[in-house]
Amino acid sequence: MSLEKKSQELTPQRIHAMREQAASAARNAYAPYSNFFVGAAVLLENGHLVTGCNVENASFRLTTCAEQSAIARAVIEHGAHIRVVAVAIANADATVACQPCGACRQTIAEFAEGACRIFYPGEKGEPGECTLADLLPASFTAASLQ
Ligand SMILES: [Zn+2]
């Protein structure tokens, strides 16, 4: 197995670490309006893990979600050709379900395949898991533009 493949292997320990990193990022969230503190950890094909948190704004529609800030940061740190293989999401209230919103699903789809794994707090906070294709079965893609 190549080093790159091994570094992206999603063992239970790796998934747990991703959830922990997302929870840690949530502690830095700027959410004075919703008080909903969200963190995300994005695993790239190159094995790097990049985190983000939500950053709200008094002009509500300018708010940036945790998944979006993590992906923007991944592009900044690793370049435009990143590929996302998994995303973990966490929020400060461990009893609230938190899947990516519609906009984040589309943002993830820009850099991921349908098999990209999504880890999130499910109902009552228990660990949930699905794929991007489960969340966004007919995403708008560059192929849609041709
Ligand atoms: Zn979102």
PDB file of C-alpha atoms and ligand atoms in Angstrom:
ATOM      1  CA  MET A   1       0.000   0.000   0.000  1.00  0.00           C
ATOM      2  CA  SER A   2       1.381   3.399  -0.933  1.00  0.00           C
ATOM      3  CA  LEU A   3       2.133   5.932   1.774  1.00  0.00           C
ATOM      4  CA  GLU A   4      -0.531   8.235   0.354  1.00  0.00           C
ATOM      5  CA  LYS A   5      -3.183   5.512   0.457  1.00  0.00           C
ATOM      6  CA  LYS A   6      -2.195   4.543   3.983  1.00  0.00           C
ATOM      7  CA  SER A   7      -2.372   8.140   5.208  1.00  0.00           C
ATOM      8  CA  GLN A   8      -6.000   8.454   4.128  1.00  0.00           C
ATOM      9  CA  GLU A   9      -7.115   5.094   5.499  1.00  0.00           C
ATOM     10  CA  LEU A  10     -10.212   5.632   7.585  1.00  0.00           C
ATOM     11  CA  THR A  11      -9.633   3.415  10.574  1.00  0.00           C
ATOM     12  CA  PRO A  12     -11.931   3.798  13.606  1.00  0.00           C
ATOM     13  CA  GLN A  13      -9.056   5.638  15.314  1.00  0.00           C
ATOM     14  CA  ARG A  14      -8.694   8.029  12.390  1.00  0.00           C
ATOM     15  CA  ILE A  15     -12.430   8.704  12.319  1.00  0.00           C
ATOM     16  CA  HIS A  16     -12.398   9.345  16.071  1.00  0.00           C
ATOM     17  CA  ALA A  17      -9.468  11.741  15.628  1.00  0.00           C
ATOM     18  CA  MET A  18     -11.358  13.562  12.862  1.00  0.00           C
ATOM     19  CA  ARG A  19     -14.393  13.957  15.119  1.00  0.00           C
ATOM     20  CA  GLU A  20     -12.136  15.247  17.909  1.00  0.00           C
ATOM     21  CA  GLN A  21     -10.466  17.760  15.582  1.00  0.00           C
ATOM     22  CA  ALA A  22     -13.878  18.982  14.426  1.00  0.00           C
ATOM     23  CA  ALA A  23     -14.997  19.385  18.054  1.00  0.00           C
ATOM     24  CA  SER A  24     -11.802  21.279  18.835  1.00  0.00           C
ATOM     25  CA  ALA A  25     -12.377  23.618  15.877  1.00  0.00           C
ATOM     26  CA  ALA A  26     -15.950  24.253  17.078  1.00  0.00           C
ATOM     27  CA  ARG A  27     -14.487  25.828  20.216  1.00  0.00           C
ATOM     28  CA  ASN A  28     -13.058  28.604  18.007  1.00  0.00           C
ATOM     29  CA  ALA A  29     -16.328  29.301  16.195  1.00  0.00           C
ATOM     30  CA  TYR A  30     -17.628  32.860  16.035  1.00  0.00           C
ATOM     31  CA  ALA A  31     -21.350  32.367  16.581  1.00  0.00           C
ATOM     32  CA  PRO A  32     -22.694  35.255  18.713  1.00  0.00           C
ATOM     33  CA  TYR A  33     -26.069  35.260  16.897  1.00  0.00           C
ATOM     34  CA  SER A  34     -27.053  31.595  16.732  1.00  0.00           C
ATOM     35  CA  ASN A  35     -24.903  30.299  19.603  1.00  0.00           C
ATOM     36  CA  PHE A  36     -24.514  27.210  17.416  1.00  0.00           C
ATOM     37  CA  PHE A  37     -20.782  26.514  17.456  1.00  0.00           C
ATOM     38  CA  VAL A  38     -19.758  24.176  14.636  1.00  0.00           C
ATOM     39  CA  GLY A  39     -16.407  22.710  13.629  1.00  0.00           C
ATOM     40  CA  ALA A  40     -15.366  20.633  10.640  1.00  0.00           C
ATOM     41  CA  ALA A  41     -12.326  18.512   9.849  1.00  0.00           C
ATOM     42  CA  VAL A  42     -11.663  17.731   6.196  1.00  0.00           C
ATOM     43  CA  LEU A  43      -9.415  14.800   5.266  1.00  0.00           C
ATOM     44  CA  LEU A  44      -7.625  15.333   1.981  1.00  0.00           C
ATOM     45  CA  GLU A  45      -6.449  12.668  -0.447  1.00  0.00           C
ATOM     46  CA  ASN A  46      -2.869  13.666   0.412  1.00  0.00           C
ATOM     47  CA  GLY A  47      -3.502  12.647   4.032  1.00  0.00           C
ATOM     48  CA  HIS A  48      -3.662  16.156   5.485  1.00  0.00           C
ATOM     49  CA  LEU A  49      -6.438  17.099   7.865  1.00  0.00           C
ATOM     50  CA  VAL A  50      -7.698  20.690   7.701  1.00  0.00           C
ATOM     51  CA  THR A  51     -10.164  22.211  10.137  1.00  0.00           C
ATOM     52  CA  GLY A  52     -12.641  25.065  10.004  1.00  0.00           C
ATOM     53  CA  CYS A  53     -15.382  26.616  12.103  1.00  0.00           C
ATOM     54  CA  ASN A  54     -18.457  28.712  11.459  1.00  0.00           C
ATOM     55  CA  VAL A  55     -17.919  32.471  11.309  1.00  0.00           C
ATOM     56  CA  GLU A  56     -21.139  34.447  11.620  1.00  0.00           C
ATOM     57  CA  ASN A  57     -21.850  38.008  10.629  1.00  0.00           C
ATOM     58  CA  ALA A  58     -24.397  40.614  11.728  1.00  0.00           C
ATOM     59  CA  SER A  59     -25.507  40.539   8.100  1.00  0.00           C
ATOM     60  CA  PHE A  60     -26.650  36.940   8.487  1.00  0.00           C
ATOM     61  CA  ARG A  61     -26.290  35.829   4.864  1.00  0.00           C
ATOM     62  CA  LEU A  62     -22.556  36.519   5.054  1.00  0.00           C
ATOM     63  CA  THR A  63     -22.110  33.746   7.599  1.00  0.00           C
ATOM     64  CA  THR A  64     -19.600  31.067   6.633  1.00  0.00           C
ATOM     65  CA  CYS A  65     -20.194  27.459   7.659  1.00  0.00           C
ATOM     66  CA  ALA A  66     -17.499  25.304   9.255  1.00  0.00           C
ATOM     67  CA  GLU A  67     -17.296  22.969   6.258  1.00  0.00           C
ATOM     68  CA  GLN A  68     -16.912  25.900   3.870  1.00  0.00           C
ATOM     69  CA  SER A  69     -14.188  27.558   5.941  1.00  0.00           C
ATOM     70  CA  ALA A  70     -12.309  24.242   6.220  1.00  0.00           C
ATOM     71  CA  ILE A  71     -12.416  23.701   2.462  1.00  0.00           C
ATOM     72  CA  ALA A  72     -11.366  27.303   1.756  1.00  0.00           C
ATOM     73  CA  ARG A  73      -8.480  26.834   4.181  1.00  0.00           C
ATOM     74  CA  ALA A  74      -7.554  23.523   2.496  1.00  0.00           C
ATOM     75  CA  VAL A  75      -7.356  25.289  -0.868  1.00  0.00           C
ATOM     76  CA  ILE A  76      -5.259  28.076   0.668  1.00  0.00           C
ATOM     77  CA  GLU A  77      -2.859  25.626   2.319  1.00  0.00           C
ATOM     78  CA  HIS A  78      -2.732  22.839  -0.306  1.00  0.00           C
ATOM     79  CA  GLY A  79      -3.754  24.380  -3.621  1.00  0.00           C
ATOM     80  CA  ALA A  80      -6.636  24.281  -6.036  1.00  0.00           C
ATOM     81  CA  HIS A  81      -6.302  20.571  -6.840  1.00  0.00           C
ATOM     82  CA  ILE A  82      -7.263  19.224  -3.418  1.00  0.00           C
ATOM     83  CA  ARG A  83      -9.524  16.207  -3.239  1.00  0.00           C
ATOM     84  CA  VAL A  84     -11.620  15.599  -0.127  1.00  0.00           C
ATOM     85  CA  VAL A  85     -12.079  11.976   0.972  1.00  0.00           C
ATOM     86  CA  ALA A  86     -13.901  12.514   4.283  1.00  0.00           C
ATOM     87  CA  VAL A  87     -15.464  15.285   6.366  1.00  0.00           C
ATOM     88  CA  ALA A  88     -16.225  15.215  10.103  1.00  0.00           C
ATOM     89  CA  ILE A  89     -18.599  17.743  11.636  1.00  0.00           C
ATOM     90  CA  ALA A  90     -19.124  18.512  15.314  1.00  0.00           C
ATOM     91  CA  ASN A  91     -20.941  21.100  17.360  1.00  0.00           C
ATOM     92  CA  ALA A  92     -20.541  22.349  20.870  1.00  0.00           C
ATOM     93  CA  ASP A  93     -23.896  20.950  21.938  1.00  0.00           C
ATOM     94  CA  ALA A  94     -23.180  17.238  21.713  1.00  0.00           C
ATOM     95  CA  THR A  95     -26.888  16.357  21.827  1.00  0.00           C
ATOM     96  CA  VAL A  96     -27.885  18.202  18.637  1.00  0.00           C
ATOM     97  CA  ALA A  97     -27.828  16.528  15.227  1.00  0.00           C
ATOM     98  CA  CYS A  98     -25.694  18.375  12.696  1.00  0.00           C
ATOM     99  CA  GLN A  99     -25.373  17.291   9.072  1.00  0.00           C
ATOM    100  CA  PRO A 100     -23.933  19.651   6.439  1.00  0.00           C
ATOM    101  CA  CYS A 101     -26.442  22.217   5.151  1.00  0.00           C
ATOM    102  CA  GLY A 102     -27.384  22.221   1.475  1.00  0.00           C
ATOM    103  CA  ALA A 103     -24.797  24.826   0.532  1.00  0.00           C
ATOM    104  CA  CYS A 104     -22.040  22.862   2.277  1.00  0.00           C
ATOM    105  CA  ARG A 105     -23.067  19.666   0.502  1.00  0.00           C
ATOM    106  CA  GLN A 106     -22.561  21.448  -2.820  1.00  0.00           C
ATOM    107  CA  THR A 107     -19.266  22.971  -1.599  1.00  0.00           C
ATOM    108  CA  ILE A 108     -17.952  19.536  -0.599  1.00  0.00           C
ATOM    109  CA  ALA A 109     -19.097  18.091  -3.951  1.00  0.00           C
ATOM    110  CA  GLU A 110     -16.858  20.568  -5.775  1.00  0.00           C
ATOM    111  CA  PHE A 111     -13.821  18.780  -4.306  1.00  0.00           C
ATOM    112  CA  ALA A 112     -15.066  15.245  -3.636  1.00  0.00           C
ATOM    113  CA  GLU A 113     -16.579  12.156  -5.195  1.00  0.00           C
ATOM    114  CA  GLY A 114     -19.918  10.737  -4.128  1.00  0.00           C
ATOM    115  CA  ALA A 115     -18.101   8.126  -2.036  1.00  0.00           C
ATOM    116  CA  CYS A 116     -16.674  10.852   0.238  1.00  0.00           C
ATOM    117  CA  ARG A 117     -17.559   9.837   3.778  1.00  0.00           C
ATOM    118  CA  ILE A 118     -19.378  12.274   6.063  1.00  0.00           C
ATOM    119  CA  PHE A 119     -19.241  11.865   9.848  1.00  0.00           C
ATOM    120  CA  TYR A 120     -21.669  13.939  11.879  1.00  0.00           C
ATOM    121  CA  PRO A 121     -23.539  14.066  15.179  1.00  0.00           C
ATOM    122  CA  GLY A 122     -26.794  12.201  14.638  1.00  0.00           C
ATOM    123  CA  GLU A 123     -29.985  12.480  16.646  1.00  0.00           C
ATOM    124  CA  LYS A 124     -29.217  12.956  20.351  1.00  0.00           C
ATOM    125  CA  GLY A 125     -25.566  13.333  19.384  1.00  0.00           C
ATOM    126  CA  GLU A 126     -24.690   9.719  18.645  1.00  0.00           C
ATOM    127  CA  PRO A 127     -22.168   9.303  15.818  1.00  0.00           C
ATOM    128  CA  GLY A 128     -23.755   9.322  12.369  1.00  0.00           C
ATOM    129  CA  GLU A 129     -22.160   8.450   9.053  1.00  0.00           C
ATOM    130  CA  CYS A 130     -23.123   8.532   5.396  1.00  0.00           C
ATOM    131  CA  THR A 131     -21.612   9.380   2.021  1.00  0.00           C
ATOM    132  CA  LEU A 132     -21.799  12.607   0.082  1.00  0.00           C
ATOM    133  CA  ALA A 133     -23.937  10.793  -2.522  1.00  0.00           C
ATOM    134  CA  ASP A 134     -26.429   9.986   0.257  1.00  0.00           C
ATOM    135  CA  LEU A 135     -26.704  13.703   1.094  1.00  0.00           C
ATOM    136  CA  LEU A 136     -26.545  15.122  -2.427  1.00  0.00           C
ATOM    137  CA  PRO A 137     -27.483  12.464  -4.985  1.00  0.00           C
ATOM    138  CA  ALA A 138     -27.756  14.825  -7.972  1.00  0.00           C
ATOM    139  CA  SER A 139     -25.197  17.544  -7.342  1.00  0.00           C
ATOM    140  CA  PHE A 140     -24.575  20.302  -9.848  1.00  0.00           C
ATOM    141  CA  THR A 141     -21.154  19.644 -11.404  1.00  0.00           C
ATOM    142  CA  ALA A 142     -18.823  21.131 -13.984  1.00  0.00           C
ATOM    143  CA  ALA A 143     -20.153  18.466 -16.368  1.00  0.00           C
ATOM    144  CA  SER A 144     -23.551  20.122 -15.981  1.00  0.00           C
ATOM    145  CA  LEU A 145     -22.095  23.233 -17.635  1.00  0.00           C
ATOM    146  CA  GLN A 146     -21.071  21.450 -20.839  1.00  0.00           C
TER     147      GLN A 146
HETATM  148 ZN    ZN B   1     -23.288  24.782   5.750  1.00  0.00          ZN
END
